[in-house]
Coordinates of C-alpha atoms and ligand atoms in Angstrom, one line a residue:
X1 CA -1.3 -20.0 13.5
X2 CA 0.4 -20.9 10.2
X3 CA 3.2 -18.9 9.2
X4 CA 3.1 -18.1 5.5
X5 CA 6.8 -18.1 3.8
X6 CA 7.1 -14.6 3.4
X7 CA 4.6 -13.1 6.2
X8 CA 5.7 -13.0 9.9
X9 CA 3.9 -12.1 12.8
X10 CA 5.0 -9.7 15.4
X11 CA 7.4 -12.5 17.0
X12 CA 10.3 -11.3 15.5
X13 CA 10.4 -7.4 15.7
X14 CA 14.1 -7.0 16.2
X15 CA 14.6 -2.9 16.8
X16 CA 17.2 -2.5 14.6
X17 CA 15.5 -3.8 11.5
X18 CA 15.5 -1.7 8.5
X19 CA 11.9 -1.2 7.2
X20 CA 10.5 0.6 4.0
X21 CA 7.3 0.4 1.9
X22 CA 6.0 2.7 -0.6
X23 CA 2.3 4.0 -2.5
X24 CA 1.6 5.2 -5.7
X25 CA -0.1 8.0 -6.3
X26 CA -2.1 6.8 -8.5
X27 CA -5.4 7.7 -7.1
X28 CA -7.6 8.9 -4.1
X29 CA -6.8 7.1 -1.0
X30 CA -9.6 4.5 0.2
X31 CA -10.5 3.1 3.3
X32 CA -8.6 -0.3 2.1
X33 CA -5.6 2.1 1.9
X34 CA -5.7 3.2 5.3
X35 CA -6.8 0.5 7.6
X36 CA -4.9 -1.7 5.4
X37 CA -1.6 0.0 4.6
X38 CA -1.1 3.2 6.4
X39 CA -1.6 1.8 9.5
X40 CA 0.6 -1.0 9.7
X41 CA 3.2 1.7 9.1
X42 CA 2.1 3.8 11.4
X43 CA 2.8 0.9 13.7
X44 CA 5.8 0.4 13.0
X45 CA 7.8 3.5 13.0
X46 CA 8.6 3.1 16.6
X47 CA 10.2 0.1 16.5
X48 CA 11.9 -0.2 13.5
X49 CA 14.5 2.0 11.5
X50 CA 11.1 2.9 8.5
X51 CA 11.4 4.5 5.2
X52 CA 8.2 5.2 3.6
X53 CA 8.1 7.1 0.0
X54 CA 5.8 8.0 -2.8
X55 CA 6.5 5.9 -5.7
X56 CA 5.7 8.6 -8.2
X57 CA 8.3 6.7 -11.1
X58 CA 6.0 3.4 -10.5
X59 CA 2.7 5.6 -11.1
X60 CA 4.4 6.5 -14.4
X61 CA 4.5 2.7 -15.6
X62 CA 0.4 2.8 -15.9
X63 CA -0.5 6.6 -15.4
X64 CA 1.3 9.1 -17.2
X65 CA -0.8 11.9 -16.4
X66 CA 1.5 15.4 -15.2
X67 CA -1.4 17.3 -14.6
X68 CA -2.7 15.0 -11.6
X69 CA 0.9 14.1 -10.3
X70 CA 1.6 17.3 -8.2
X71 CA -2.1 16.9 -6.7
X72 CA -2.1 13.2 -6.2
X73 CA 1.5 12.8 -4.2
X74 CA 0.4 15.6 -2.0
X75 CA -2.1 13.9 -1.4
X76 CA -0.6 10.7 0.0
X77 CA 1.7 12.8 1.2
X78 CA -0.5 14.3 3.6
X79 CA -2.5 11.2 4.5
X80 CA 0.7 9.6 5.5
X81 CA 1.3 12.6 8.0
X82 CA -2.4 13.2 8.7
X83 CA -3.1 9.2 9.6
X84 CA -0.1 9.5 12.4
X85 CA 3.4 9.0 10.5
X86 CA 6.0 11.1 12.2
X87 CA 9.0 12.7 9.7
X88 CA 11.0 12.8 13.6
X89 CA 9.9 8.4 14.3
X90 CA 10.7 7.6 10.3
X91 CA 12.0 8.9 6.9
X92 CA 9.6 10.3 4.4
X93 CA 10.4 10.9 0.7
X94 CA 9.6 11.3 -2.8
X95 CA 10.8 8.1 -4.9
X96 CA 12.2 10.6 -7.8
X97 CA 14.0 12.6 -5.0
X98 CA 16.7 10.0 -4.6
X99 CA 18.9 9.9 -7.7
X100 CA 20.8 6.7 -6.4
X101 CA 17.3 4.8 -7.2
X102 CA 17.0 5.0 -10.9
X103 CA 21.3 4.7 -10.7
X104 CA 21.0 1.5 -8.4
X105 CA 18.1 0.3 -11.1
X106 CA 20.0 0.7 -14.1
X107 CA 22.9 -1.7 -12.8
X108 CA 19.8 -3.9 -11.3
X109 CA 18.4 -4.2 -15.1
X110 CA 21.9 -5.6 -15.9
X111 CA 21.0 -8.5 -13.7
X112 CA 17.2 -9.3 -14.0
X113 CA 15.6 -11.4 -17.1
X114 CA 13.3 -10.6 -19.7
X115 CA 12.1 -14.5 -18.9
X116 CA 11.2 -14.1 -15.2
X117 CA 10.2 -10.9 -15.3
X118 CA 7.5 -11.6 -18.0
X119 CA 6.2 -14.5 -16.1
X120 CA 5.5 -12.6 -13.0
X121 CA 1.6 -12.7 -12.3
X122 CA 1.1 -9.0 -11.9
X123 CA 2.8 -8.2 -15.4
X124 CA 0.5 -10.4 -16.9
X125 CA -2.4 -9.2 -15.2
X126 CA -1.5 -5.5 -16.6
X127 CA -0.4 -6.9 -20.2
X128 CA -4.3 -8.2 -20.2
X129 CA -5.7 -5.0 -18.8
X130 CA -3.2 -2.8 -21.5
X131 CA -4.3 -4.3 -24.4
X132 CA -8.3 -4.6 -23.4
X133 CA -8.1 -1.0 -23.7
X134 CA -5.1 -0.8 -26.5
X135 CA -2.3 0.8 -25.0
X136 CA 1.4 -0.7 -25.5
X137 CA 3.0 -2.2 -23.2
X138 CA 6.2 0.2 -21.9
X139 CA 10.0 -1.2 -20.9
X140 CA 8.9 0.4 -17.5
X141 CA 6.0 -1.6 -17.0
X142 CA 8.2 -5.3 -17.2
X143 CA 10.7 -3.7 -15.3
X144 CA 8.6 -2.5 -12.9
X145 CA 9.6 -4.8 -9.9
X146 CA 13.2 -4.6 -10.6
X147 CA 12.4 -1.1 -9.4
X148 CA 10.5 -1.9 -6.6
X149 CA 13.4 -4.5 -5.8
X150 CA 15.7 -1.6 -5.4
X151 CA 13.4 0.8 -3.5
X152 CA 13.7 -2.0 -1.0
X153 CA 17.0 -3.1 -0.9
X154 CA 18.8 1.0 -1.6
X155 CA 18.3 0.4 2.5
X156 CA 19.4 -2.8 2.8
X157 CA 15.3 -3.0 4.1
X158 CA 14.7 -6.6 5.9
X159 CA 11.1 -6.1 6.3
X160 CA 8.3 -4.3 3.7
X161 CA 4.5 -3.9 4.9
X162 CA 2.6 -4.7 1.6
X163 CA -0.7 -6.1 0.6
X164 CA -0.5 -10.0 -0.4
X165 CA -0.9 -8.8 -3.7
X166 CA 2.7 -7.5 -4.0
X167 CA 4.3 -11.2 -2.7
X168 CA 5.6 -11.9 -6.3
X169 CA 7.3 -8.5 -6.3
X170 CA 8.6 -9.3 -2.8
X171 CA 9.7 -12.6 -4.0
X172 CA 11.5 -11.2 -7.0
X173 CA 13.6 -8.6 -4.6
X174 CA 15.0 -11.2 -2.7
X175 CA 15.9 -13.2 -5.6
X176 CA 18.0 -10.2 -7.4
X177 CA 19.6 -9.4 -3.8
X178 CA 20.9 -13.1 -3.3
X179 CA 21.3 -13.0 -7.3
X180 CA 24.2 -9.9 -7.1
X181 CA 25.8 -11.2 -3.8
X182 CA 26.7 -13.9 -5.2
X183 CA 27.5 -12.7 -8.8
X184 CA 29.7 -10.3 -6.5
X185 CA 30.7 -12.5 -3.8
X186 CA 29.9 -10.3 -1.1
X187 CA 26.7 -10.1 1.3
X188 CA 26.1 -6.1 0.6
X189 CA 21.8 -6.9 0.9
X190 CA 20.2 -9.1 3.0
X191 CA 17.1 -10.8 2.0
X192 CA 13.3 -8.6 2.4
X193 CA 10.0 -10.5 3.3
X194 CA 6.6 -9.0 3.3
X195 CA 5.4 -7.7 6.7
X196 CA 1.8 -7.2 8.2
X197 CA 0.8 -7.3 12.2
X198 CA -2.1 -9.1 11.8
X199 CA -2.1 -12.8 11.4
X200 CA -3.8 -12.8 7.9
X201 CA -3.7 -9.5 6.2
X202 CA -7.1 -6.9 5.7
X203 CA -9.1 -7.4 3.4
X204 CA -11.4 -4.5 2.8
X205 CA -14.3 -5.1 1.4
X206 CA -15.8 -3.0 -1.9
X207 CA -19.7 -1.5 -1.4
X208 CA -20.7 -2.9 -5.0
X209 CA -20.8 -6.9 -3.6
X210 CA -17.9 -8.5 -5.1
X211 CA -14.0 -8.1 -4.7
X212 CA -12.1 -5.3 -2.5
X213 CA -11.8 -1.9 -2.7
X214 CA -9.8 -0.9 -5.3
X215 CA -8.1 2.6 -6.7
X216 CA -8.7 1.8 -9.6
X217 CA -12.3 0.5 -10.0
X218 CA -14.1 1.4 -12.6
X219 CA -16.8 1.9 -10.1
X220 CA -15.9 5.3 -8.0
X221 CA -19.3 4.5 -5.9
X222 CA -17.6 0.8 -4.5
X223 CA -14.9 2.3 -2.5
X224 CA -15.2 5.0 0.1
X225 CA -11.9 8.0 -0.4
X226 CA -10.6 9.7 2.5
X227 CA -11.5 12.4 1.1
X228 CA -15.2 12.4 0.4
X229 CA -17.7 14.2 1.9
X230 CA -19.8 13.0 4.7
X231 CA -22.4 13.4 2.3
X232 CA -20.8 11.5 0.3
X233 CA -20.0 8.3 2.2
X234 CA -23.7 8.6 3.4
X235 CA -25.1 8.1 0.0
X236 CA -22.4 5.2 -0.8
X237 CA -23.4 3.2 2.5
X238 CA -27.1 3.9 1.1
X239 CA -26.5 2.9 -1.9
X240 CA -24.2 -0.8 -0.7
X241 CA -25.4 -3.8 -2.8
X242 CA -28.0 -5.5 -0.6
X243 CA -30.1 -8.6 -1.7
X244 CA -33.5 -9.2 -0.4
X245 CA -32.9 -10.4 3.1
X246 CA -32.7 -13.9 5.1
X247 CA -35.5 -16.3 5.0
X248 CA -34.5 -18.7 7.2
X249 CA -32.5 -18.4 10.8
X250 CA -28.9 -18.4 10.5
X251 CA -29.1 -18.3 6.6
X252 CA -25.2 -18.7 4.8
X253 CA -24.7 -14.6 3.8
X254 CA -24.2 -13.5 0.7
X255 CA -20.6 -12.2 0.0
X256 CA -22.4 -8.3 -0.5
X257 CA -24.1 -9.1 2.8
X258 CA -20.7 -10.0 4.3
X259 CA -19.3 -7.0 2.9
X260 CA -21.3 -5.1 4.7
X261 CA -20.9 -6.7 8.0
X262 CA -17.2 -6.9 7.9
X263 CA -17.2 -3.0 7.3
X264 CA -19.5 -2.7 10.4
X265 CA -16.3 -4.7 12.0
X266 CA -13.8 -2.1 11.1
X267 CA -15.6 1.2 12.2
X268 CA -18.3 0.3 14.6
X269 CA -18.4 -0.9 18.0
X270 CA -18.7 -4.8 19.1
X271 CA -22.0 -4.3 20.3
X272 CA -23.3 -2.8 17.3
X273 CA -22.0 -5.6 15.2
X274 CA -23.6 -8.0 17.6
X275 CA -26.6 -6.2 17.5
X276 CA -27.1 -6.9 14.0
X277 CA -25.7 -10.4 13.4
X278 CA -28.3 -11.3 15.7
X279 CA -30.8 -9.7 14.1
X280 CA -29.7 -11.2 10.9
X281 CA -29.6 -14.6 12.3
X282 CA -33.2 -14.0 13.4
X283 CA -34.5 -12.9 9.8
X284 CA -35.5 -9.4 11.8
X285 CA -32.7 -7.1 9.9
X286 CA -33.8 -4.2 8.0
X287 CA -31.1 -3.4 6.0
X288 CA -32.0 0.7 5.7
X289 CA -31.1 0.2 9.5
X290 CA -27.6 -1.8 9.1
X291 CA -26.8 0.9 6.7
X292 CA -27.5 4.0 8.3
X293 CA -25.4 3.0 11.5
X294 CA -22.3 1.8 8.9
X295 CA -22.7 5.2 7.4
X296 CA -22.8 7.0 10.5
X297 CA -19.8 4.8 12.1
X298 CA -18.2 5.5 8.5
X299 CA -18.4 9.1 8.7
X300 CA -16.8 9.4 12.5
X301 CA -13.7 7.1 11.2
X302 CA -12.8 9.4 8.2
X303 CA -14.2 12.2 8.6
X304 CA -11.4 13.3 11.5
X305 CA -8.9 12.2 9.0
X306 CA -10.4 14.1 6.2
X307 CA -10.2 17.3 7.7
X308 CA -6.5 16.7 8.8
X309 CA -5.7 15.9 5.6
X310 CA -7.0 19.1 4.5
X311 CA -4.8 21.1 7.0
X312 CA -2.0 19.6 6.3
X313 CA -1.9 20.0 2.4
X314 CA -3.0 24.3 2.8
X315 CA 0.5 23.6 4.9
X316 CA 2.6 23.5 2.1
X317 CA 5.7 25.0 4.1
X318 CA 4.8 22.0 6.5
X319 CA 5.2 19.8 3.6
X320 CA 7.9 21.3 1.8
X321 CA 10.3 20.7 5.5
X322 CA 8.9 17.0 5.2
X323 CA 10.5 16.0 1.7
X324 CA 13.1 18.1 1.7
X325 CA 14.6 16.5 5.6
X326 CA 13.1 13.0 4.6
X327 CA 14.7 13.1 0.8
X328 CA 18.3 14.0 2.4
X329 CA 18.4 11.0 5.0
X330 CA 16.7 8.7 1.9
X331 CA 19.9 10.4 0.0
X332 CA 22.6 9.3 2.8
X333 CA 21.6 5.8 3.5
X334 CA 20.8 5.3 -0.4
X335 CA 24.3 6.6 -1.6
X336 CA 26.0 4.4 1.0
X337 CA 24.8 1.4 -0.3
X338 CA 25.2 2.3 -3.8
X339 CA 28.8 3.2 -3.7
X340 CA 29.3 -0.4 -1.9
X341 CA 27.3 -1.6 -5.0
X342 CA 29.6 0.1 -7.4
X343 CA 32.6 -1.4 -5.5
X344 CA 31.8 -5.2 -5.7
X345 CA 30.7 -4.2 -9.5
X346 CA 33.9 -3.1 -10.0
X347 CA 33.8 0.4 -10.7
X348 CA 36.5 2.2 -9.2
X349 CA 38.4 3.9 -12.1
X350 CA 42.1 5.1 -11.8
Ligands
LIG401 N1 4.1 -1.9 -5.9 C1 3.6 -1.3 -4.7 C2 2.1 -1.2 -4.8 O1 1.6 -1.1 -5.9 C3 4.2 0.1 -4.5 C4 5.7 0.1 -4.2 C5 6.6 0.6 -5.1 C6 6.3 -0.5 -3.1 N2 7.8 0.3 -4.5 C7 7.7 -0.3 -3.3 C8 5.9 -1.1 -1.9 C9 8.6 -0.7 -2.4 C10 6.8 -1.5 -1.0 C11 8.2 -1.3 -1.2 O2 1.5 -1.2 -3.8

């Protein structure tokens, strides 16, 4: 197995390791989300020291809507607890709860360039997508990883479960660490890499034939939210890009064909899965079939989770306890390492 320079495999889990990773509440939570994200954490509370927050000052850099914010973190909120994350194995918090972030990322801004900071892939992806639809581009928006460099490193965190999407972020982190050790000359934060269990991380696929799923696609019918209906995800499956069908045994599939089987990977059983590649292979699939077992396969892996998810957010005394304990043990370890960051800065006054 090739190791890639920032993702490890489950060789070196190390107990004491500090851990953190974070979602923005910008949208409903998808399937990608879940098997992809929440899951790996899920894994790891046990053995690792985790922090896992809601980066509601990152959804401001692209979403500044108040009227979904409320709605949208409880939401996460909930399918963090719902999808097995334990406030007693890990820490869980609101992002904006923790004043030692935005303090921390103010002295952090001292230290990061304009340069490297524009030339980060993601910024320019946005900067393209911002002015498509002619919105300016905000201060928060370049300085966006800076943030997300000090989410990380407030803990002193060693390992961060992300998507492979977020490796430039994860790369610029460790560069302002090592960057204000030595400007400081003392090792306060040791140096994060990207985490995931697997050996190459999900990828989940989207219903509408190309790409993955995505928050933020324009199309709502390509990804399939925790939170729909199971008339809902019924009618997606149904709905799933298909072509016209194999002509030939073992025909090459069509990457909305693969879609489709690598979703019957994630929620259905081996035999089902086996059932149909061989049918494919023999030019003998109907695809109304494939579908209807996805969808009903679909339906029994979210719509358990749904209907915790529910429970949980009429809880909100349940949920209140859960950011208000998580938010003051974010609040003790952060202010720790800030006052050590202050101290190598040089401010101690009188
Ligand atoms: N940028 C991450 C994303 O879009 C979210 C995030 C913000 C994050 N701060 C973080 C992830 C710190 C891990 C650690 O998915």
């Amino acid at each position: 197995m090739e190791q890639s320079a920032y993702f490890c495999g489950m060789k070196t889990l190390d107990k004491k390791e500090i851990v953190v990773s974070g979602s923005r509440p910008t949208g409903l939570i998808h399937l990608g989300n879940y098997l992809g994200a929440i899951n790996n954490y899920v894994k790891m509370q046990d053995d690792f020291q985790s922090y896992f927050f809601i980066a509601d000052y990152h959804s401001l850099t692209t979403h500044y809507d108040a009227r979904n914010l409320p709605q949208l973190t409880n939401e996460v909120l909930a399918t963090y607890l719902a999808c097995g994350l334990d406030p007693e194995k890990c820490t869980i918090y609101i992002q904006s709860h923790i004043p030692q972030i935005p303090e921390l990322y103010l002295l952090f801004n001292m230290i990061a360039y304009k340069g490297e900071l524009e030339k980060i892939p993601t910024f320019k992806d946005k900067v393209r997508s911002q002015e498509q639809s002619g919105k300016s581009i905000s201060a928060g928006l370049l300085t966006y990883p800076v943030l997300m460099a000090v989410d990380i490193i407030i803990h002193r965190a060693v390992k961060v479960p992300v998507g492979k999407d977020q490796e430039s972020h994860i790369e610029m982190a460790r560069t302002l660490a090592n960057r204000f050790n030595n400007l400081f000359g003392e090792k306060l934060f040791p140096e994060p890499y990207g985490f995931n269990f697997g050996e190459e991380l999900l990828k989940i696929p989207s219903l509408d034939g190309t790409g993955k799923m995505s928050k933020s696609a324009e199309n709502p019918n390509s990804a399939i939210y925790m939170m729909d209906t199971d008339a809902q995800i019924r009618k997606k499956i149904m709905k799933a890009k298909t072509d016209l069908g194999p002509t030939e045994p073992n025909q090459q599939r069509p990457e909305e064909i693969n879609n489709l089987f690598d979703l019957l990977r994630l929620v259905s059983t081996p035999d089902t899965l086996a059932h149909f590649d061989e049918q494919y292979n023999n030019c003998t699939i109907r695809y109304g079939d494939l579908k209807k077992q996805l969808a009903e396969d679909m339906v029994n892996t979210v719509a358990p989770i749904r209907n915790r998810i529910e429970d949980i957010m009429r809880d909100t005394t349940y949920l209140h306890r859960v950011i208000t304990e998580g938010g003051e043990k974010a609040r003790a370890s952060a202010a720790a390492t800030l006052n050590e960051a202050k101290r190598m800065i040089g401010m101690r006054y009188v």
